[in-house]
CSV table of C-alpha atoms and ligand atoms in Angstrom, one decimal:
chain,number,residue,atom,x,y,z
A,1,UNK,CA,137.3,118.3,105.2
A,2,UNK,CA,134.1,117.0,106.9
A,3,UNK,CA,132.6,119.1,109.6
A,4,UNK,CA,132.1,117.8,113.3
A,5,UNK,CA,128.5,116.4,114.0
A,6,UNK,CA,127.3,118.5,116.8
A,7,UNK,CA,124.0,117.0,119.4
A,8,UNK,CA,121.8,119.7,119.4
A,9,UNK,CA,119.5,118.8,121.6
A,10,UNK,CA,117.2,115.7,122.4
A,11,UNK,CA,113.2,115.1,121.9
A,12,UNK,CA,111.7,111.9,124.0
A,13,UNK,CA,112.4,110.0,121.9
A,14,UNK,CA,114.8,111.6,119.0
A,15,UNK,CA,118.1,113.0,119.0
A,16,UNK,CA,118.7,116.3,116.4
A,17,UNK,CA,122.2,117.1,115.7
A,18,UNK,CA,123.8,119.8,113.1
A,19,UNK,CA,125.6,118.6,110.3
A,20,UNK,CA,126.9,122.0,108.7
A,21,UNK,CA,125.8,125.4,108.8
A,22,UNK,CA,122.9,124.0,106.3
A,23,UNK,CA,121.9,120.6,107.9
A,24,UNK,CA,120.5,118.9,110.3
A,25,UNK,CA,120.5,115.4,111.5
A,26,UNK,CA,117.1,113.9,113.4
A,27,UNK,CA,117.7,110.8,114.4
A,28,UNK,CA,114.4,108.3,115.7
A,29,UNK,CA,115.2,105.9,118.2
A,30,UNK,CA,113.2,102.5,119.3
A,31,UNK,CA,112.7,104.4,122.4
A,32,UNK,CA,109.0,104.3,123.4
A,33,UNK,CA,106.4,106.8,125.5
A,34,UNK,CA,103.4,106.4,127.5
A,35,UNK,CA,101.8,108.3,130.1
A,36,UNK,CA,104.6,110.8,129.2
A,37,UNK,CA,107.3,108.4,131.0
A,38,UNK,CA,110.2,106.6,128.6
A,39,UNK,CA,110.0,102.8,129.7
A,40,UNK,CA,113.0,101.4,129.9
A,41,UNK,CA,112.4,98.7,126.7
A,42,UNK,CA,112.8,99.3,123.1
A,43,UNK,CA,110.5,98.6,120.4
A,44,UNK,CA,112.8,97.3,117.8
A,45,UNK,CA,112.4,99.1,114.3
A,46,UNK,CA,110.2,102.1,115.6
A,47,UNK,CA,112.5,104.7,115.0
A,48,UNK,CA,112.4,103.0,111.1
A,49,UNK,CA,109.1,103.4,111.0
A,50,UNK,CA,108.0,106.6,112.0
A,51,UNK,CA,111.0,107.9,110.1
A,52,UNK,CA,110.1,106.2,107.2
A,53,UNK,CA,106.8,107.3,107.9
A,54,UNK,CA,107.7,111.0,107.6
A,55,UNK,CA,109.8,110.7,104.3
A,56,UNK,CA,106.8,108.9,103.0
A,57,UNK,CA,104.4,111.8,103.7
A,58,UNK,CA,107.2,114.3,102.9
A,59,UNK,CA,107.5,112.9,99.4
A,60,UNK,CA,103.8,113.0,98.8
A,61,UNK,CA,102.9,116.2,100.1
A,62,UNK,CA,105.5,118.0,98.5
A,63,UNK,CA,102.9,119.8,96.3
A,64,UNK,CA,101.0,121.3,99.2
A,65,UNK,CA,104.1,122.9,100.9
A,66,UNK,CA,107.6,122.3,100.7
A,67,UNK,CA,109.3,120.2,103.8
A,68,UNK,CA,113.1,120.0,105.2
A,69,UNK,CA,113.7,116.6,104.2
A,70,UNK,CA,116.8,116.6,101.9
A,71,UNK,CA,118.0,112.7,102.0
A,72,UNK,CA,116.8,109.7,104.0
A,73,UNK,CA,119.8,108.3,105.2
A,74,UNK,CA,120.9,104.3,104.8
A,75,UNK,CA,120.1,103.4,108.3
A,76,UNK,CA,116.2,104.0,107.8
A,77,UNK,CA,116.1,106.3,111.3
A,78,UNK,CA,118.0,109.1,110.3
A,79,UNK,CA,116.8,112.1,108.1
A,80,UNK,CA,119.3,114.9,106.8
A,81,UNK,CA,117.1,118.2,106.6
A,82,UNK,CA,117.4,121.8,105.9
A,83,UNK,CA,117.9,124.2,109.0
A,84,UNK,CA,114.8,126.1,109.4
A,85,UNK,CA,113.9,129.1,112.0
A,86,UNK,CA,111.1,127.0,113.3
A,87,UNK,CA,107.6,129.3,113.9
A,88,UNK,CA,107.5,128.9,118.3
A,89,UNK,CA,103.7,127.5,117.8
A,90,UNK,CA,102.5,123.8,117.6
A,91,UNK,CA,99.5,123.6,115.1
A,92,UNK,CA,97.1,120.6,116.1
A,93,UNK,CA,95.1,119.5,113.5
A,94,UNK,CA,92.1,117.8,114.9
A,95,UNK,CA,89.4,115.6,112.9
A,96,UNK,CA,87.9,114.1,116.3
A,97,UNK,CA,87.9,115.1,119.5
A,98,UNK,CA,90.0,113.4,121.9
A,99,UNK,CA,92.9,114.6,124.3
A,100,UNK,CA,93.4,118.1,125.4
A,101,UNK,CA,90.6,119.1,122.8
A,102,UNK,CA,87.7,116.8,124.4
A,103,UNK,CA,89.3,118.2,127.7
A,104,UNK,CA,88.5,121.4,126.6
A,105,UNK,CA,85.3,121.2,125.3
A,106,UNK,CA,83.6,119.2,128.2
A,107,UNK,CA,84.8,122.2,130.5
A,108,UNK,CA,84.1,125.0,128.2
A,109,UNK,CA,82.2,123.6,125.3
A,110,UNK,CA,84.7,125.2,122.9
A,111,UNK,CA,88.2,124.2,121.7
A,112,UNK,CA,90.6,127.1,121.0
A,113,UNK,CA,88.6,129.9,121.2
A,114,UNK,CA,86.2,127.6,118.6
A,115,UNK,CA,82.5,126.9,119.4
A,116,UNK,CA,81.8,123.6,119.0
A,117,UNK,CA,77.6,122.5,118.6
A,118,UNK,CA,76.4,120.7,122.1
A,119,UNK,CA,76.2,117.0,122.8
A,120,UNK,CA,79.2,115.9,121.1
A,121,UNK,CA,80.7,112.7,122.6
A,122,UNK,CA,84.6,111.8,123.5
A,123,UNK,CA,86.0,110.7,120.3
A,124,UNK,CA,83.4,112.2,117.9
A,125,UNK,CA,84.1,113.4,114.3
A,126,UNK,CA,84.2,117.7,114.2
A,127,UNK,CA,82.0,119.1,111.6
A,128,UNK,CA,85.1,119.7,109.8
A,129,UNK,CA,88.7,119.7,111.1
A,130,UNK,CA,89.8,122.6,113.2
A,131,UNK,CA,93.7,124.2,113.4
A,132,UNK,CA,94.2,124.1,117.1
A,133,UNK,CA,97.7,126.0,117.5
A,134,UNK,CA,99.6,125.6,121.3
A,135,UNK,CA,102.4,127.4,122.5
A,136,UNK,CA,105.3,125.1,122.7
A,137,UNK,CA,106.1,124.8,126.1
A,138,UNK,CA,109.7,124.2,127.7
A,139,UNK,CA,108.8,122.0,130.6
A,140,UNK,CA,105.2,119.8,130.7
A,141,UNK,CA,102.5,120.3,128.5
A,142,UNK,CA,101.3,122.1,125.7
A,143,UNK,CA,99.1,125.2,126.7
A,144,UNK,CA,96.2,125.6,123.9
A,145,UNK,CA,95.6,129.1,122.4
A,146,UNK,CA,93.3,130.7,120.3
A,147,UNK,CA,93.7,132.2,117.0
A,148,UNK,CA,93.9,135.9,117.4
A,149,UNK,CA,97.0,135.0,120.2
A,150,UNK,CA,98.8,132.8,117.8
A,151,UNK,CA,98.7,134.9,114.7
A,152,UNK,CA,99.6,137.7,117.7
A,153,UNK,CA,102.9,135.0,118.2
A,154,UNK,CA,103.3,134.3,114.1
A,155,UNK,CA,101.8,137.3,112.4
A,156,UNK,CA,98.2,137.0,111.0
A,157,UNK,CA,99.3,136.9,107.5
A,158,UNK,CA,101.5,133.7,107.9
A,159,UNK,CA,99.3,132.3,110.6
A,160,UNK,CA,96.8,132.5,107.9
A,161,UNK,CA,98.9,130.7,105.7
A,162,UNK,CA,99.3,128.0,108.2
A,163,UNK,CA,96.3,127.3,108.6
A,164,UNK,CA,95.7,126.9,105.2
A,165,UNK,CA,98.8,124.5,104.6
A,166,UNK,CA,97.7,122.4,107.6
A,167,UNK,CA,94.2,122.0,106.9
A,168,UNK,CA,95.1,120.5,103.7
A,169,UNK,CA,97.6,118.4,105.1
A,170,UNK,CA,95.0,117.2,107.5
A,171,UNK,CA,92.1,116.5,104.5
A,172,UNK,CA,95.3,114.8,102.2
A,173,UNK,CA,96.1,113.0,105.0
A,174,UNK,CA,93.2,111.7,106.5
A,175,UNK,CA,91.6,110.6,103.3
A,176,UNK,CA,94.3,108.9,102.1
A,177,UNK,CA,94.4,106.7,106.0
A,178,UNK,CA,90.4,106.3,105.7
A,179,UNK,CA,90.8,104.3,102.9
A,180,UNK,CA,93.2,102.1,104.0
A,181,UNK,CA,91.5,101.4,107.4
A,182,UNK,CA,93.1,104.1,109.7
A,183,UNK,CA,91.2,106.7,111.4
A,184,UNK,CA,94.1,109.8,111.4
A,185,UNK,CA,92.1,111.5,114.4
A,186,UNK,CA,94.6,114.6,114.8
A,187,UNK,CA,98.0,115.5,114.3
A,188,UNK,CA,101.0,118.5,115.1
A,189,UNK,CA,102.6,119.7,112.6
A,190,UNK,CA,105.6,122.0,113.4
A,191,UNK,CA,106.7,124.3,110.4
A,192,UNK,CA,109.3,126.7,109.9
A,193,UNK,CA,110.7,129.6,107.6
A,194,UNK,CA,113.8,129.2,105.2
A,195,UNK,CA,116.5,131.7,104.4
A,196,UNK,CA,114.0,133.4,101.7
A,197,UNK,CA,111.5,133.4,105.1
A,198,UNK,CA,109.5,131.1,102.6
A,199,UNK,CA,107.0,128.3,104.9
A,200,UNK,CA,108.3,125.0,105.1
A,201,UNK,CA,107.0,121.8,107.1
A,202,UNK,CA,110.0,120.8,109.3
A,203,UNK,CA,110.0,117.8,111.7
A,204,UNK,CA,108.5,114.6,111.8
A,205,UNK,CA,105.0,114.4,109.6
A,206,UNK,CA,102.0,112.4,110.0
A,207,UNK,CA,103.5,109.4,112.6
A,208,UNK,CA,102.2,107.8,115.0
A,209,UNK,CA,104.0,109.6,117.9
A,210,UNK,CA,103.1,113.1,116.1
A,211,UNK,CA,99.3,112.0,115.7
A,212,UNK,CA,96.4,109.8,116.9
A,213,UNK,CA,95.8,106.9,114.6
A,214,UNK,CA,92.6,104.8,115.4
A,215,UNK,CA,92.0,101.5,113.9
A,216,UNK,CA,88.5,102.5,112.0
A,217,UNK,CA,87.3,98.6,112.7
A,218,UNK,CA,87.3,99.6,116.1
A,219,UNK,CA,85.6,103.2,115.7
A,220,UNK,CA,83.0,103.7,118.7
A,221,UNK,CA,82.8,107.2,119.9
A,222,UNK,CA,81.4,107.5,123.8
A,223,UNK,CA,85.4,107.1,125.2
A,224,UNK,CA,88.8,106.6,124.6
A,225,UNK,CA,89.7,105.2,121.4
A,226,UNK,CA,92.2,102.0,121.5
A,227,UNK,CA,95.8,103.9,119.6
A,228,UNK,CA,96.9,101.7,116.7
A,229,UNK,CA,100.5,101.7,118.2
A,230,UNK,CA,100.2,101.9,121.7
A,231,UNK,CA,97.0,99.8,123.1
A,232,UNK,CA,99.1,96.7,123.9
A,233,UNK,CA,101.8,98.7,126.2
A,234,UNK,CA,99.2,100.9,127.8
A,235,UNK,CA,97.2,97.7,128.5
A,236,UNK,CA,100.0,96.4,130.0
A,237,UNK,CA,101.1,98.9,131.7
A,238,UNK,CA,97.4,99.9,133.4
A,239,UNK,CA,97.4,96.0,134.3
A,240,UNK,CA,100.3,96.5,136.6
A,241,UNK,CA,98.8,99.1,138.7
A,242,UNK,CA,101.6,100.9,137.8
A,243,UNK,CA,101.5,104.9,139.6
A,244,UNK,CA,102.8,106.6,135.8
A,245,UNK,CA,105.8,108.0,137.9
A,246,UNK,CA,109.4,107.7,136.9
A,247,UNK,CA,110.5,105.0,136.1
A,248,UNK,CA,108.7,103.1,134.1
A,249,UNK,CA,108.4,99.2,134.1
A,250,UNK,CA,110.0,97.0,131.9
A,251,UNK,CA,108.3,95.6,129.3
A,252,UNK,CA,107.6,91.6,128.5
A,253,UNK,CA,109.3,89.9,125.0
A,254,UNK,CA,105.4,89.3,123.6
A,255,UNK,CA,103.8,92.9,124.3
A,256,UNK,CA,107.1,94.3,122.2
A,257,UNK,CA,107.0,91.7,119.6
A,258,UNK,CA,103.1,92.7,119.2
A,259,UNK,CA,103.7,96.4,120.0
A,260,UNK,CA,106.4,96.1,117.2
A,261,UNK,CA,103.6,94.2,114.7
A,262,UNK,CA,101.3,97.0,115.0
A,263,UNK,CA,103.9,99.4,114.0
A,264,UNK,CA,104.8,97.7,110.9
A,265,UNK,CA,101.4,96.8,110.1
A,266,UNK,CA,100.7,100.7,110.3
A,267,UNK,CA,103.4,101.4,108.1
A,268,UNK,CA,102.9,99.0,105.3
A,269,UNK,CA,99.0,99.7,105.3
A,270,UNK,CA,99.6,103.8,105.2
A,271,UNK,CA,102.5,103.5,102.8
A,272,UNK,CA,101.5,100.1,100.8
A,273,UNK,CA,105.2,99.1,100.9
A,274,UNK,CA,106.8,95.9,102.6
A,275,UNK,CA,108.2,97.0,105.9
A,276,UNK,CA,111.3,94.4,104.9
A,277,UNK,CA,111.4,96.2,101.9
A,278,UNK,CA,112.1,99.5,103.2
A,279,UNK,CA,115.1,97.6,105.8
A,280,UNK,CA,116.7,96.3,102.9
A,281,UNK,CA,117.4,99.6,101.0
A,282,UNK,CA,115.0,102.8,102.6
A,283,UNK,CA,115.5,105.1,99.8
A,284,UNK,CA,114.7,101.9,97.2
A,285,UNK,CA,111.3,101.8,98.8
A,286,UNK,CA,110.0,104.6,98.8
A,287,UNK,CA,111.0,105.6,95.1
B,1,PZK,C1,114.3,121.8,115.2
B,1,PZK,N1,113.5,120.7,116.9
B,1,PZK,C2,112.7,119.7,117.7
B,1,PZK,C3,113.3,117.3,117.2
B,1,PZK,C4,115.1,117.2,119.3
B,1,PZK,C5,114.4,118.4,119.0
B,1,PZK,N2,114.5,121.9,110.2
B,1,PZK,C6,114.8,122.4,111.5
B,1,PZK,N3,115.6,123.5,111.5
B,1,PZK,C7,115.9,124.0,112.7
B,1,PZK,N4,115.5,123.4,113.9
B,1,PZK,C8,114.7,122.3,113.9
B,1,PZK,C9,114.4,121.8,112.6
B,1,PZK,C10,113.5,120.6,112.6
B,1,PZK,N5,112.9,119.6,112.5
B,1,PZK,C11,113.5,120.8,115.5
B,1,PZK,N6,114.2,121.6,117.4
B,1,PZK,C12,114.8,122.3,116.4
B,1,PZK,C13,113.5,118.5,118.0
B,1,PZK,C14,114.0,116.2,117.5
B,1,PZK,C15,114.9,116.1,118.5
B,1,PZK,F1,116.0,117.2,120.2
């Protein structure tokens, strides 16, 4: 007898659903974001990549910590993973200083309870890259904390131990994208405990919609960087005059069909595997 497949619960842009009392399902859809609103388009393939992207990073990060991934799934958007108690922080890794953390350091001139030296500019590299935990909040945004009141949230010996695992996630990471052309500017990682309360990297890993990824060619701190992903829709989107409220406009055939290209081309040059490749049999592809 097979068990009922019961929707948990749906993210933006992902759908999570319980397989058995061991399993989970999260599913990636072509659905797309910006300025926090769903658009009403599709992105064909998305949910493929950034799925695949995950599994890809899963598989070659196992060393540093395990993950929940137990089997990619046929349909390329699907990953069957190990129920975790997930830890109730976000922890930002951040290389560069953009969002919420250039937010915070313009007004404050520190980032998380972290001092940062003066003069730095929107988009600049950190010294070295900071753990920037948030408490994960129901409705809106993210709310930044320090240190001291997540390992108050965690415990300080774990919280310790997450900051370890995510720095060298971040360093792994980010080297491996520098040489291949992508700046990985930050990135959330969301972690969890198993049944032997035993760390373990849970949800999606190192995608686009979990990170900033900055074409390096294009690299000029001062402002905003252009997102590898995103630039063309946002583009678009600020060209309508468009207010950001609900809903969203619809998107033209050659912003998706380039919007789709940059997603692919982020795949195959993080990965170095042919995105028709990875349709054609998922698993195949990333053996
Ligand atoms: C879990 N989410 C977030 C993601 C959604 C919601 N391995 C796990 N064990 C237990 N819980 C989770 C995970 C993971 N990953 C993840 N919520 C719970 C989420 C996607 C869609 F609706």
């Amino acid at each position: 007898m097979t068990e009922a497949v019961v929707h948990l619960g749906s993210g933006k842009v992902r759908e999570l659903y319980g397989l058995d009392d061991e399993r989970l399902l999260l599913t990636a859809s072509d659905r797309i974001s910006t300025f926090d609103v769903i658009l009403p388009t599709e992105i064909p393939d998305k949910g493929r990549v950034l799925t695949g992207l995950s599994a890809f990073w899963f598989a070659r990060t196992g060393e540093l910590i395990p993950n929940h991934l137990l089997a990619l799934r046929n349909d390329g958007r699907s990953l069957e993973c190990r129920r975790l108690e997930m830890l109730p922080i976000e922890c930002v890794v951040r290389g560069y200083l953009a969002g919420s953390g250039w937010k915070d350091y313009r007004e404050t001139g520190s980032v998380c309870g972290r001092s940062l030296p003066v003069g730095l500019l929107e988009s600049d590299r950190l010294p070295e890259p900071l753990l920037t935990p948030a408490t994960k909040a129901r409705s809106g945004h993210d709310e930044n904390i320090d240190a001291t009141a997540a390992a108050a949230i965690v415990g300080a010996e774990l919280y310790a131990e997450v900051e370890r695992v995510a720095l060298a996630l971040y360093r792994f990471a980010s080297a491996h994208a520098e040489r291949r052309g992508i700046i990985l500017a930050d990135t959330k990682f969301e972690f969890g405990l198993d049944s032997e309360r035993r760390l373990v990297l849970g949800d999606e890993a190192l995608t686009p919609d979990s990170s900033r990824f900055w074409p390096a060619s294009e690299y000029a701190p001062g402002g905003p960087q252009p997102s590898y992903d995103k630039q063309y829709v946002r583009d678009y989107c600020e060209s309508l005059g468009w207010d950001k409220a609900e809903p969203g406009p619809e998107i033209p055939t050659d912003i998706v069909s380039g919007t789709r290209s940059r997603y692919v081309e982020a795949f195959e040059l993080l990965t170095g595997i042919a995105f028709t490749d990875y349709l054609a049999d998922p698993q195949v592809a990333l053996r």
